[in-house]
């Protein structure tokens, strides 16, 4: 049976989807149950085989000759083209699989969160009130979010992008999402500024030549982010000293030119060197995981 | 036992963290209330990004991968707002989607709604979903999505529906926004607004297939410069300076280095990568979030420089004392 010939997507109104969903769920649970019952050694073989096959798809996709500008009715000529066509046709299917798998991680996160915090509340563990608050907030967000979603789905003719058409559900969702969650998110992130300032004050010491060079470079780059400082050096070197001639030699000493010179001649090569190192490391690690040589990757 | 009295250098070098934190709060907050257009020379990478955005064809949509949330709104929100204003004012259609964070689509929708309200107040037509732009939501796997977009754009965005003006939902490929688009190569530019490494995935998967532009945070910006230098990124707006650069160019325009300077537009940025480009200022809101925060950035950076100097004063003073014997 050609797996690619299966129907992978359905319109929302198509009732066949429920049959497929139920069958897929039963097969999935049966497979997971069977997997949980096999001995650990055998489990490693199963995980290793799946890892290898998944990796093999992307390796083949990368090295196998691919059809260029393939049309839906094109017919492959010979085995090389056939594999190329098959690989390209499989890409969206594999994308859907990986998207579903990644989406499961969200579900896993929710499950894990509920398991941990319901347990804490039930056992009245230390600071259980925070767990209770977390569960309450989660339930409120879910309720209001779905209320808004179902309302928008039921009233398709209403333009909810216009605030004039909003009801309690939309205002409630906006208050919780934009008014609270996102503001707290921003507040958390802004705390970094305090740590950066404190670290710069306490740790940035000119104890050696190297540290002095680093401090000087950092100072130039920080100043280059300040438009007023760049504007001043531009005025000094180009307007005053060079009489407005931007191509004059002294024009090379503006803050913008010096910072660009540092970026292009020191920063870019250094980062490229690091990226090469990281890339080789990632390749080696990828190979180890793909070939199940990395025990941590396949232990179950 | 009494403590020996500290001199002013020691006091300055031994300030408590809380004093620094209070100073940062006060200094940053005060300047948020002062509106001032600081003169700036936009960075070449920002100029290149703006040049790309300002010369996009009107008959092809831009892909916008919006991967930011409000945790980086100081920079990302300004970049996204500027991007929306540039695209809308130039009547460029766009397709928006997210691949990094499930919250990202809603954050982007909120900004689009805000910009639309601003356009209405300015007497301009608001951008409408289906007719002017498409909202494709969230894709949980950035790697797989990038690969699928490269292999077949239609399949990658298959089964995505948006609401038509009559209230019915229809496949996005029936929308006028995607008219004439068959593959990723029909897209003139893909802009990634991000605070994470999603651009790495795009460069790996879609590099060479579509022109890539990047709007990233100031922390990410130095790591992204090599991609710009190699031509893998056609333009880059990094951090708050990048936002202000864009707003400056929106307000004053840009010209190629072969285009004669127009005395009536003295503050136009000069583009070296496109010598003949001649872009006039945009009508409507230009200076916004970037201009509001840029003075605060100046204050915060000045405070940081002073803090580093103060932190080193005792070290320098001790060295001088040691030399004097």
Coordinates of C-alpha atoms in Angstrom, one line a residue:
Chain A
X1 CA 0.0 0.0 0.0
X2 CA 1.3 3.4 -0.9
X3 CA 1.3 5.3 2.4
X4 CA 1.6 8.6 0.5
X5 CA -1.8 7.9 -1.1
X6 CA -3.5 8.1 2.2
X7 CA -5.7 11.1 3.0
X8 CA -3.7 13.3 5.3
X9 CA -6.0 16.3 5.8
X10 CA -9.7 16.9 6.0
X11 CA -12.0 19.9 5.8
X12 CA -13.4 20.9 9.2
X13 CA -16.9 19.8 8.1
X14 CA -15.8 16.4 6.9
X15 CA -17.0 13.8 9.4
X16 CA -14.6 11.1 8.1
X17 CA -11.9 12.9 10.1
X18 CA -13.3 11.4 13.3
X19 CA -12.9 7.9 12.1
X20 CA -9.3 8.6 11.1
X21 CA -8.6 10.4 14.4
X22 CA -10.0 7.6 16.6
X23 CA -8.1 4.9 14.6
X24 CA -4.9 6.9 14.7
X25 CA -5.3 7.5 18.5
X26 CA -5.9 3.8 19.1
X27 CA -2.9 2.7 17.0
X28 CA -0.8 5.4 18.7
X29 CA -1.7 4.3 22.2
X30 CA -1.3 0.6 21.4
X31 CA 2.1 1.3 20.0
X32 CA 3.2 3.4 23.0
X33 CA 1.8 0.6 25.3
X34 CA 3.6 -2.1 23.4
X35 CA 6.8 0.0 23.5
X36 CA 6.5 0.5 27.2
X37 CA 6.3 -3.3 27.7
X38 CA 9.3 -4.3 25.7
X39 CA 12.7 -4.9 27.6
X40 CA 15.0 -1.9 27.8
X41 CA 17.5 -3.4 25.4
X42 CA 14.8 -4.0 22.7
X43 CA 13.5 -0.5 23.3
X44 CA 16.8 1.0 22.5
X45 CA 16.8 -0.9 19.1
X46 CA 13.3 0.5 18.3
X47 CA 14.3 4.0 19.2
X48 CA 17.6 3.7 17.4
X49 CA 15.8 2.4 14.2
X50 CA 13.3 5.2 14.2
X51 CA 16.1 7.8 14.8
X52 CA 18.2 6.3 12.0
X53 CA 15.2 6.2 9.5
X54 CA 14.2 9.8 10.4
X55 CA 17.8 11.1 10.0
X56 CA 18.2 9.1 6.8
X57 CA 15.3 10.9 5.2
X58 CA 16.9 14.3 5.7
X59 CA 20.4 13.0 4.7
X60 CA 18.9 11.6 1.5
X61 CA 17.0 14.8 0.9
X62 CA 20.3 16.7 1.2
X63 CA 22.5 14.5 -1.0
X64 CA 20.1 12.9 -3.5
X65 CA 19.5 14.8 -6.8
X66 CA 16.3 16.7 -6.5
X67 CA 13.9 17.6 -9.3
X68 CA 13.9 21.3 -10.2
X69 CA 10.6 23.1 -10.6
X70 CA 8.6 19.8 -10.5
X71 CA 5.0 20.0 -11.7
X72 CA 2.2 17.9 -10.2
X73 CA 1.8 15.7 -13.4
X74 CA 5.6 15.2 -14.0
X75 CA 6.6 11.5 -14.4
X76 CA 10.1 10.5 -13.2
X77 CA 12.5 8.9 -15.6
X78 CA 14.5 6.1 -14.1
X79 CA 15.2 5.1 -10.5
X80 CA 17.3 8.1 -9.5
X81 CA 14.5 10.5 -10.5
X82 CA 11.9 8.3 -8.9
X83 CA 13.7 8.5 -5.5
X84 CA 14.1 12.2 -5.9
X85 CA 10.4 12.7 -6.7
X86 CA 9.5 10.4 -3.8
X87 CA 11.7 12.4 -1.4
X88 CA 10.2 15.7 -2.5
X89 CA 6.7 14.4 -2.2
X90 CA 7.4 13.2 1.3
X91 CA 8.6 16.5 2.6
X92 CA 5.2 18.0 3.4
X93 CA 4.0 14.7 4.9
X94 CA 7.2 14.5 7.1
X95 CA 6.7 18.2 8.0
X96 CA 3.1 17.5 9.2
X97 CA 4.4 14.5 11.2
X98 CA 7.2 16.6 12.8
X99 CA 4.7 19.5 13.5
X100 CA 2.3 17.1 15.2
X101 CA 5.1 15.6 17.2
X102 CA 6.4 19.1 18.3
X103 CA 2.8 20.1 19.1
X104 CA 2.6 17.0 21.4
X105 CA 5.4 18.6 23.4
X106 CA 3.0 21.4 24.3
X107 CA 0.5 18.8 25.5
X108 CA 3.3 17.1 27.4
X109 CA 4.2 20.4 29.1
X110 CA 0.6 21.0 30.1
X111 CA 0.4 17.4 31.5
X112 CA 3.6 17.7 33.4
X113 CA 2.6 21.1 34.8
X114 CA -0.8 19.8 36.0
X115 CA 0.8 16.6 37.5
X116 CA 3.4 18.4 39.5
X117 CA 1.2 21.3 40.8
X118 CA -2.0 19.3 41.4
X119 CA 0.1 16.9 43.5
X120 CA 1.6 19.8 45.4
X121 CA -1.8 21.3 46.2
X122 CA -3.3 17.9 47.1
X123 CA -0.4 17.1 49.5
X124 CA -0.3 20.7 50.9
X125 CA 3.5 20.8 50.2
X126 CA 5.5 23.9 51.0
X127 CA 4.4 27.0 49.0
X128 CA 1.4 25.0 47.7
X129 CA -0.5 28.4 47.4
X130 CA 1.7 29.3 44.4
X131 CA 0.8 26.1 42.7
X132 CA -2.8 26.7 43.4
X133 CA -2.5 30.2 41.9
X134 CA -0.7 28.8 38.8
X135 CA -3.5 26.3 38.2
X136 CA -6.2 29.0 38.7
X137 CA -4.5 31.3 36.2
X138 CA -4.1 28.5 33.7
X139 CA -7.8 27.6 34.0
X140 CA -8.9 31.2 33.7
X141 CA -6.7 31.8 30.6
X142 CA -8.0 28.5 29.0
X143 CA -11.6 29.4 29.7
X144 CA -11.5 33.0 28.5
X145 CA -9.3 32.0 25.5
X146 CA -11.8 29.3 24.4
X147 CA -14.7 31.6 25.1
X148 CA -13.2 34.1 22.7
X149 CA -12.3 31.4 20.1
X150 CA -15.7 29.8 20.0
X151 CA -17.4 33.2 19.9
X152 CA -15.3 34.3 16.9
X153 CA -15.9 30.9 15.2
X154 CA -19.6 31.2 15.7
X155 CA -19.9 34.8 14.5
X156 CA -17.9 34.7 11.3
X157 CA -19.5 37.8 9.8
X158 CA -18.3 40.0 12.7
X159 CA -15.0 41.7 12.2
X160 CA -13.3 41.2 15.5
X161 CA -10.1 42.9 14.4
X162 CA -12.1 46.1 15.0
X163 CA -12.4 47.0 18.7
X164 CA -15.8 48.5 18.1
X165 CA -17.2 44.9 17.7
X166 CA -15.6 43.5 20.9
X167 CA -17.7 41.9 23.6
X168 CA -16.7 40.8 27.2
X169 CA -14.9 37.7 25.8
X170 CA -12.6 39.8 23.6
X171 CA -11.9 42.4 26.3
X172 CA -11.3 39.6 28.8
X173 CA -8.9 37.8 26.5
X174 CA -7.1 41.1 25.7
X175 CA -6.8 41.9 29.4
X176 CA -5.4 38.5 30.3
X177 CA -3.1 38.1 27.3
X178 CA -1.9 41.6 26.4
X179 CA -2.7 43.4 29.7
X180 CA -1.2 40.8 32.0
X181 CA 0.8 37.9 30.5
X182 CA 2.7 39.9 28.0
X183 CA 3.4 42.8 30.4
X184 CA 4.8 40.3 33.0
X185 CA 6.8 38.7 30.2
X186 CA 8.4 42.0 29.3
X187 CA 9.0 42.9 33.0
X188 CA 10.9 39.6 33.5
X189 CA 13.1 40.2 30.5
X190 CA 13.9 43.7 31.5
X191 CA 15.5 42.5 34.7
X192 CA 18.5 41.5 32.6
X193 CA 19.4 45.2 32.2
X194 CA 20.0 45.3 36.0
X195 CA 22.3 42.3 35.9
X196 CA 24.2 43.6 32.9
X197 CA 24.8 46.9 34.7
X198 CA 25.8 45.3 37.9
X199 CA 28.1 42.8 36.1
X200 CA 29.8 45.6 34.1
X201 CA 30.4 47.6 37.2
X202 CA 31.8 44.7 39.3
X203 CA 33.6 42.5 36.7
X204 CA 34.8 44.7 33.9
X205 CA 38.3 45.5 35.3
X206 CA 41.4 46.6 33.3
X207 CA 43.6 44.0 35.0
X208 CA 45.6 43.1 31.9
X209 CA 46.4 44.3 28.4
X210 CA 43.8 42.0 26.9
X211 CA 41.2 43.2 29.3
X212 CA 42.1 46.9 28.4
X213 CA 41.8 46.2 24.7
X214 CA 38.4 44.5 25.3
X215 CA 37.2 47.4 27.4
X216 CA 38.3 49.9 24.8
X217 CA 36.6 48.0 22.0
X218 CA 33.4 47.6 24.0
X219 CA 33.5 51.3 24.7
X220 CA 33.7 52.2 21.0
X221 CA 30.9 49.8 20.1
X222 CA 28.7 51.1 22.9
X223 CA 29.3 54.7 21.8
X224 CA 28.6 53.8 18.2
X225 CA 25.1 52.7 19.4
X226 CA 24.6 56.3 20.6
X227 CA 23.5 58.4 17.7
X228 CA 24.6 61.6 19.4
X229 CA 28.2 60.3 19.8
X230 CA 28.4 59.2 16.2
X231 CA 26.9 62.5 15.1
X232 CA 29.5 64.4 17.1
X233 CA 32.5 62.5 15.6
X234 CA 31.0 62.9 12.1
X235 CA 30.7 66.6 12.7
X236 CA 34.3 66.8 14.1
X237 CA 36.1 64.7 11.5
X238 CA 34.1 65.2 8.3
X239 CA 32.5 68.7 8.7
X240 CA 35.2 70.5 10.7
X241 CA 38.5 68.8 9.9
X242 CA 37.8 67.7 6.3
X243 CA 35.6 70.7 5.4
X244 CA 32.6 68.5 4.5
X245 CA 34.6 66.1 2.2
X246 CA 33.3 62.6 3.3
X247 CA 36.1 60.9 1.3
X248 CA 38.9 62.7 3.1
X249 CA 41.4 60.6 5.1
X250 CA 40.3 61.9 8.5
X251 CA 36.8 60.7 7.6
X252 CA 38.0 57.2 8.5
X253 CA 38.1 58.2 12.2
X254 CA 34.4 58.8 12.7
X255 CA 32.8 56.5 15.3
X256 CA 30.7 54.8 12.6
X257 CA 33.7 54.0 10.5
X258 CA 35.8 52.7 13.4
X259 CA 33.0 50.6 14.7
X260 CA 32.3 49.2 11.2
X261 CA 36.0 48.5 10.8
X262 CA 36.0 46.6 14.2
X263 CA 32.9 44.7 13.2
X264 CA 34.2 43.7 9.7
X265 CA 37.8 42.9 10.6
X266 CA 37.6 41.4 14.1
X267 CA 34.1 40.5 15.0
X268 CA 33.0 38.8 11.7
X269 CA 36.2 36.6 11.3
X270 CA 36.1 35.6 15.0
X271 CA 32.4 34.7 14.9
X272 CA 32.9 32.8 11.6
X273 CA 35.7 30.8 13.3
X274 CA 33.5 30.0 16.2
X275 CA 30.6 29.1 13.9
X276 CA 32.8 26.7 12.0
X277 CA 33.9 25.1 15.3
X278 CA 30.3 24.9 16.5
X279 CA 29.2 23.5 13.1
X280 CA 31.8 20.7 13.1
X281 CA 30.8 19.9 16.7
X282 CA 27.1 19.8 15.8
X283 CA 27.9 17.6 12.8
X284 CA 29.8 15.1 15.0
X285 CA 27.1 15.2 17.6
X286 CA 24.4 14.7 14.9
X287 CA 26.2 11.7 13.5
X288 CA 26.6 10.2 16.9
X289 CA 22.9 10.6 17.6
X290 CA 21.9 9.4 14.2
X291 CA 23.9 6.3 14.4
X292 CA 22.9 5.6 18.0
X293 CA 26.4 6.0 19.3
X294 CA 25.3 8.6 21.8
X295 CA 23.9 6.5 24.5
X296 CA 22.0 9.3 26.2
X297 CA 20.0 10.0 23.0
X298 CA 18.5 6.5 22.8
X299 CA 18.3 5.4 26.4
X300 CA 14.7 4.9 27.4
Chain B
X1 CA 36.6 48.4 66.3
X2 CA 35.9 51.3 64.0
X3 CA 36.1 50.9 60.2
X4 CA 38.8 53.1 58.4
X5 CA 37.1 55.9 56.6
X6 CA 36.8 55.3 52.9
X7 CA 37.9 58.0 50.4
X8 CA 35.6 59.1 47.5
X9 CA 37.3 56.7 45.0
X10 CA 36.7 53.7 47.3
X11 CA 33.1 54.8 47.9
X12 CA 32.5 55.1 44.1
X13 CA 34.0 51.7 43.4
X14 CA 32.1 50.0 46.2
X15 CA 28.6 51.2 45.5
X16 CA 25.8 48.8 46.5
X17 CA 23.9 47.0 43.6
X18 CA 20.6 48.6 44.9
X19 CA 22.1 52.1 44.3
X20 CA 23.0 51.1 40.7
X21 CA 19.5 49.6 40.1
X22 CA 17.8 52.7 41.4
X23 CA 20.0 54.9 39.2
X24 CA 19.2 52.8 36.2
X25 CA 15.4 53.0 36.9
X26 CA 15.5 56.8 37.4
X27 CA 17.8 57.5 34.4
X28 CA 15.9 55.3 32.0
X29 CA 12.5 56.4 33.1
X30 CA 13.1 60.1 33.1
X31 CA 14.2 60.1 29.4
X32 CA 11.2 58.2 28.4
X33 CA 9.2 61.4 28.9
X34 CA 11.5 63.5 26.8
X35 CA 10.8 63.4 23.1
X36 CA 13.8 64.4 21.0
X37 CA 14.9 63.5 17.5
X38 CA 18.5 62.5 18.0
X39 CA 20.5 62.9 14.8
X40 CA 21.8 59.5 13.6
X41 CA 23.7 58.0 10.7
X42 CA 21.9 54.7 9.9
X43 CA 24.1 51.6 9.8
X44 CA 24.8 50.1 6.3
X45 CA 22.9 46.9 7.2
X46 CA 19.8 48.9 8.3
X47 CA 20.0 51.0 5.1
X48 CA 20.2 47.8 3.0
X49 CA 17.1 46.4 4.7
X50 CA 15.2 49.6 4.2
X51 CA 16.3 49.8 0.6
X52 CA 15.0 46.2 0.0
X53 CA 11.7 47.0 1.7
X54 CA 11.2 50.3 -0.1
X55 CA 11.7 48.8 -3.6
X56 CA 9.6 45.7 -3.3
X57 CA 7.3 44.9 -6.2
X58 CA 3.6 45.5 -5.4
X59 CA 2.3 42.4 -7.2
X60 CA 4.2 39.9 -5.0
X61 CA 3.7 39.3 -1.2
X62 CA 6.4 39.4 1.4
X63 CA 6.7 36.6 3.9
X64 CA 6.9 37.8 7.5
X65 CA 8.0 35.2 10.0
X66 CA 7.1 36.9 13.3
X67 CA 8.9 35.0 16.1
X68 CA 8.9 37.6 18.8
X69 CA 6.8 38.1 21.9
X70 CA 6.6 40.9 24.4
X71 CA 9.7 39.7 26.3
X72 CA 11.7 41.6 23.8
X73 CA 9.1 44.3 22.9
X74 CA 11.5 47.2 23.5
X75 CA 13.3 46.2 20.3
X76 CA 11.1 43.7 18.4
X77 CA 7.8 45.6 18.7
X78 CA 9.5 48.7 17.3
X79 CA 10.9 46.7 14.5
X80 CA 7.6 45.0 13.7
X81 CA 5.7 48.2 13.8
X82 CA 8.2 49.9 11.5
X83 CA 8.0 46.9 9.1
X84 CA 4.2 47.0 9.1
X85 CA 4.1 50.8 8.5
X86 CA 6.7 50.4 5.6
X87 CA 4.8 47.6 4.0
X88 CA 1.3 49.2 4.4
X89 CA 2.4 52.6 3.3
X90 CA 4.0 51.1 0.2
X91 CA 0.9 48.9 -0.4
X92 CA 2.8 45.7 -0.2
X93 CA 0.8 42.6 0.6
X94 CA 2.2 40.2 3.1
X95 CA 1.8 36.7 4.6
X96 CA 2.5 36.4 8.3
X97 CA 3.3 33.3 10.3
X98 CA 5.2 32.2 13.3
X99 CA 7.5 29.3 14.0
X100 CA 9.1 30.0 17.4
X101 CA 6.5 30.7 20.0
X102 CA 2.8 29.9 20.2
X103 CA 2.2 33.4 21.7
X104 CA 3.8 35.1 18.7
X105 CA 0.8 35.2 16.3
X106 CA -1.4 36.9 18.8
X107 CA 1.3 39.5 19.6
X108 CA 1.6 40.2 15.9
X109 CA -2.2 40.5 15.5
X110 CA -2.3 43.0 18.3
X111 CA 0.3 45.2 16.6
X112 CA -1.5 44.9 13.2
X113 CA -4.7 46.0 14.9
X114 CA -2.9 48.9 16.5
X115 CA -1.4 50.0 13.2
X116 CA -4.7 49.7 11.5
X117 CA -6.3 52.0 14.1
X118 CA -3.5 54.5 13.5
X119 CA -4.1 54.3 9.8
X120 CA -7.8 55.0 10.2
X121 CA -7.0 58.0 12.4
X122 CA -4.6 59.3 9.6
X123 CA -7.4 58.8 7.0
X124 CA -5.8 55.8 5.4
X125 CA -7.5 52.5 4.5
X126 CA -6.8 49.8 7.1
X127 CA -5.1 46.6 5.9
X128 CA -7.6 43.8 5.7
X129 CA -7.0 40.1 6.1
X130 CA -7.6 38.1 2.9
X131 CA -7.4 41.2 0.7
X132 CA -4.1 42.8 1.9
X133 CA -2.5 40.2 4.1
X134 CA -2.8 36.6 5.3
X135 CA -2.5 35.3 8.8
X136 CA -1.2 31.7 8.8
X137 CA -0.8 31.3 12.5
X138 CA 1.8 29.1 14.3
X139 CA 3.9 26.2 12.9
X140 CA 5.4 24.2 15.7
X141 CA 8.4 22.9 13.9
X142 CA 10.6 25.6 12.3
X143 CA 13.1 23.1 10.7
X144 CA 10.4 21.0 9.1
X145 CA 8.5 24.2 7.9
X146 CA 11.6 25.7 6.4
X147 CA 12.3 22.4 4.5
X148 CA 8.7 22.1 3.4
X149 CA 8.7 25.8 2.1
X150 CA 11.8 25.0 0.1
X151 CA 10.4 21.8 -1.4
X152 CA 6.9 23.1 -2.1
X153 CA 5.5 26.4 -0.8
X154 CA 1.9 25.5 -1.7
X155 CA 2.1 22.3 0.3
X156 CA 3.9 24.0 3.2
X157 CA 0.9 26.4 3.6
X158 CA -1.7 23.9 2.6
X159 CA -5.0 23.7 4.5
X160 CA -4.6 27.1 6.0
X161 CA -7.7 29.2 6.0
X162 CA -8.4 32.9 6.4
X163 CA -11.7 34.7 6.7
X164 CA -13.0 36.4 3.5
X165 CA -14.8 39.7 3.7
X166 CA -18.2 37.9 3.4
X167 CA -17.5 36.1 6.7
X168 CA -16.7 32.6 5.2
X169 CA -13.4 30.8 5.6
X170 CA -11.5 29.9 2.5
X171 CA -8.1 28.4 1.6
X172 CA -5.4 31.1 1.6
X173 CA -4.3 30.0 -1.9
X174 CA -7.6 31.4 -3.2
X175 CA -6.7 34.8 -1.8
X176 CA -5.5 37.7 -4.0
X177 CA -2.5 38.1 -1.7
X178 CA -0.9 34.8 -3.1
X179 CA -2.0 35.4 -6.7
X180 CA 0.9 34.4 -9.0
X181 CA 2.9 32.7 -6.3
X182 CA 3.9 29.1 -7.0
X183 CA 7.1 28.5 -5.2
X184 CA 9.4 30.2 -2.7
X185 CA 11.3 31.8 -5.6
X186 CA 8.3 33.9 -6.4
X187 CA 8.6 35.6 -3.0
X188 CA 10.8 38.8 -3.2
X189 CA 11.7 38.9 0.5
X190 CA 11.3 37.0 3.7
X191 CA 11.6 39.1 6.8
X192 CA 12.2 37.4 10.1
X193 CA 11.4 39.4 13.2
X194 CA 12.9 37.4 16.0
X195 CA 14.5 37.3 19.4
X196 CA 15.8 33.7 19.0
X197 CA 17.8 31.6 16.6
X198 CA 15.0 31.0 14.1
X199 CA 17.0 32.9 11.5
X200 CA 19.7 30.3 11.6
X201 CA 17.1 27.7 10.5
X202 CA 15.9 30.0 7.7
X203 CA 19.4 30.5 6.5
X204 CA 20.1 26.8 6.6
X205 CA 16.9 25.7 4.9
X206 CA 16.0 28.7 2.6
X207 CA 19.3 30.3 2.0
X208 CA 19.8 30.9 -1.7
X209 CA 16.1 30.2 -2.4
X210 CA 14.7 33.6 -1.2
X211 CA 16.1 36.9 -0.1
X212 CA 16.3 37.1 3.6
X213 CA 16.0 40.2 5.8
X214 CA 16.3 40.1 9.6
X215 CA 15.1 42.2 12.5
X216 CA 16.6 40.9 15.7
X217 CA 17.5 42.0 19.2
X218 CA 20.6 43.9 20.1
X219 CA 22.0 40.9 21.8
X220 CA 21.7 38.8 18.7
X221 CA 22.8 41.4 16.3
X222 CA 26.7 40.9 16.6
X223 CA 26.2 37.2 15.8
X224 CA 24.2 38.0 12.7
X225 CA 26.7 40.4 11.2
X226 CA 28.7 37.6 9.5
X227 CA 25.5 36.5 7.6
X228 CA 25.0 40.0 6.4
X229 CA 28.7 40.4 5.4
X230 CA 28.5 37.1 3.4
X231 CA 25.3 38.3 1.6
X232 CA 23.1 35.6 3.2
X233 CA 21.1 38.3 4.8
X234 CA 20.2 41.2 2.5
X235 CA 19.6 43.6 5.3
X236 CA 19.6 43.6 9.1
X237 CA 18.0 45.8 11.7
X238 CA 19.6 45.1 15.1
X239 CA 18.2 46.2 18.4
X240 CA 16.9 49.6 19.3
X241 CA 19.5 51.4 17.1
X242 CA 18.1 49.4 14.2
X243 CA 14.6 50.5 15.0
X244 CA 15.6 54.1 15.2
X245 CA 17.6 53.8 12.0
X246 CA 14.4 52.5 10.2
X247 CA 12.3 55.3 11.6
X248 CA 14.9 57.8 10.6
X249 CA 14.8 56.5 7.0
X250 CA 11.0 56.3 7.0
X251 CA 11.0 60.0 8.0
X252 CA 13.8 61.3 5.8
X253 CA 14.1 58.7 3.0
X254 CA 17.3 57.2 1.4
X255 CA 19.3 57.8 -1.8
X256 CA 21.9 55.8 -3.6
X257 CA 25.5 57.2 -3.4
X258 CA 25.3 58.1 -7.2
X259 CA 22.1 60.1 -6.7
X260 CA 22.7 63.8 -6.2
X261 CA 21.8 65.2 -2.8
X262 CA 18.5 67.0 -2.7
X263 CA 18.9 70.1 -0.6
X264 CA 15.2 69.8 0.5
X265 CA 16.0 66.4 1.9
X266 CA 19.3 66.9 3.7
X267 CA 19.0 64.0 6.2
X268 CA 18.5 61.2 3.8
X269 CA 20.6 58.1 4.5
X270 CA 23.0 57.1 1.8
X271 CA 22.8 53.5 0.3
X272 CA 26.0 52.1 -1.1
X273 CA 24.6 48.7 -2.2
X274 CA 22.0 50.3 -4.6
X275 CA 23.6 53.3 -6.1
X276 CA 20.6 54.6 -8.0
X277 CA 17.9 54.1 -5.3
X278 CA 15.9 57.3 -4.6
X279 CA 13.3 56.9 -1.8
X280 CA 11.3 59.8 -0.6
X281 CA 10.0 60.0 3.1
X282 CA 6.9 58.1 4.0
X283 CA 3.7 59.9 4.7
X284 CA 2.1 59.3 8.1
X285 CA 3.6 58.0 11.3
X286 CA 7.4 57.5 11.1
X287 CA 9.0 58.2 14.4
X288 CA 7.4 56.1 17.0
X289 CA 8.6 53.5 19.5
X290 CA 12.3 53.7 18.4
X291 CA 12.3 57.5 18.9
X292 CA 10.6 57.2 22.3
X293 CA 13.2 54.8 23.6
X294 CA 16.4 56.0 21.9
X295 CA 17.1 58.7 24.4
X296 CA 16.6 56.3 27.3
X297 CA 19.1 53.9 25.5
X298 CA 21.6 56.8 25.5
X299 CA 21.1 57.4 29.2
X300 CA 21.4 53.7 30.1
X301 CA 24.5 53.3 28.0
X302 CA 26.1 56.4 29.5
X303 CA 25.3 55.1 32.9
X304 CA 26.9 51.8 32.0
X305 CA 30.1 53.5 30.7
X306 CA 30.2 55.6 33.9
X307 CA 29.7 52.5 36.0
X308 CA 32.6 50.7 34.3
X309 CA 34.8 53.8 34.8
X310 CA 33.8 54.1 38.4
X311 CA 34.4 50.4 39.0
X312 CA 37.9 50.7 37.6
X313 CA 38.8 53.9 39.6
X314 CA 40.0 52.1 42.8
X315 CA 42.1 49.7 40.6
X316 CA 43.8 52.7 38.9
X317 CA 44.2 54.6 42.2
X318 CA 45.8 51.5 43.8
X319 CA 48.2 51.1 40.9
X320 CA 49.2 54.8 41.1
X321 CA 49.8 54.4 44.9
X322 CA 51.9 51.3 44.3
X323 CA 54.0 53.1 41.7
X324 CA 54.6 56.0 44.1
X325 CA 55.7 53.4 46.7

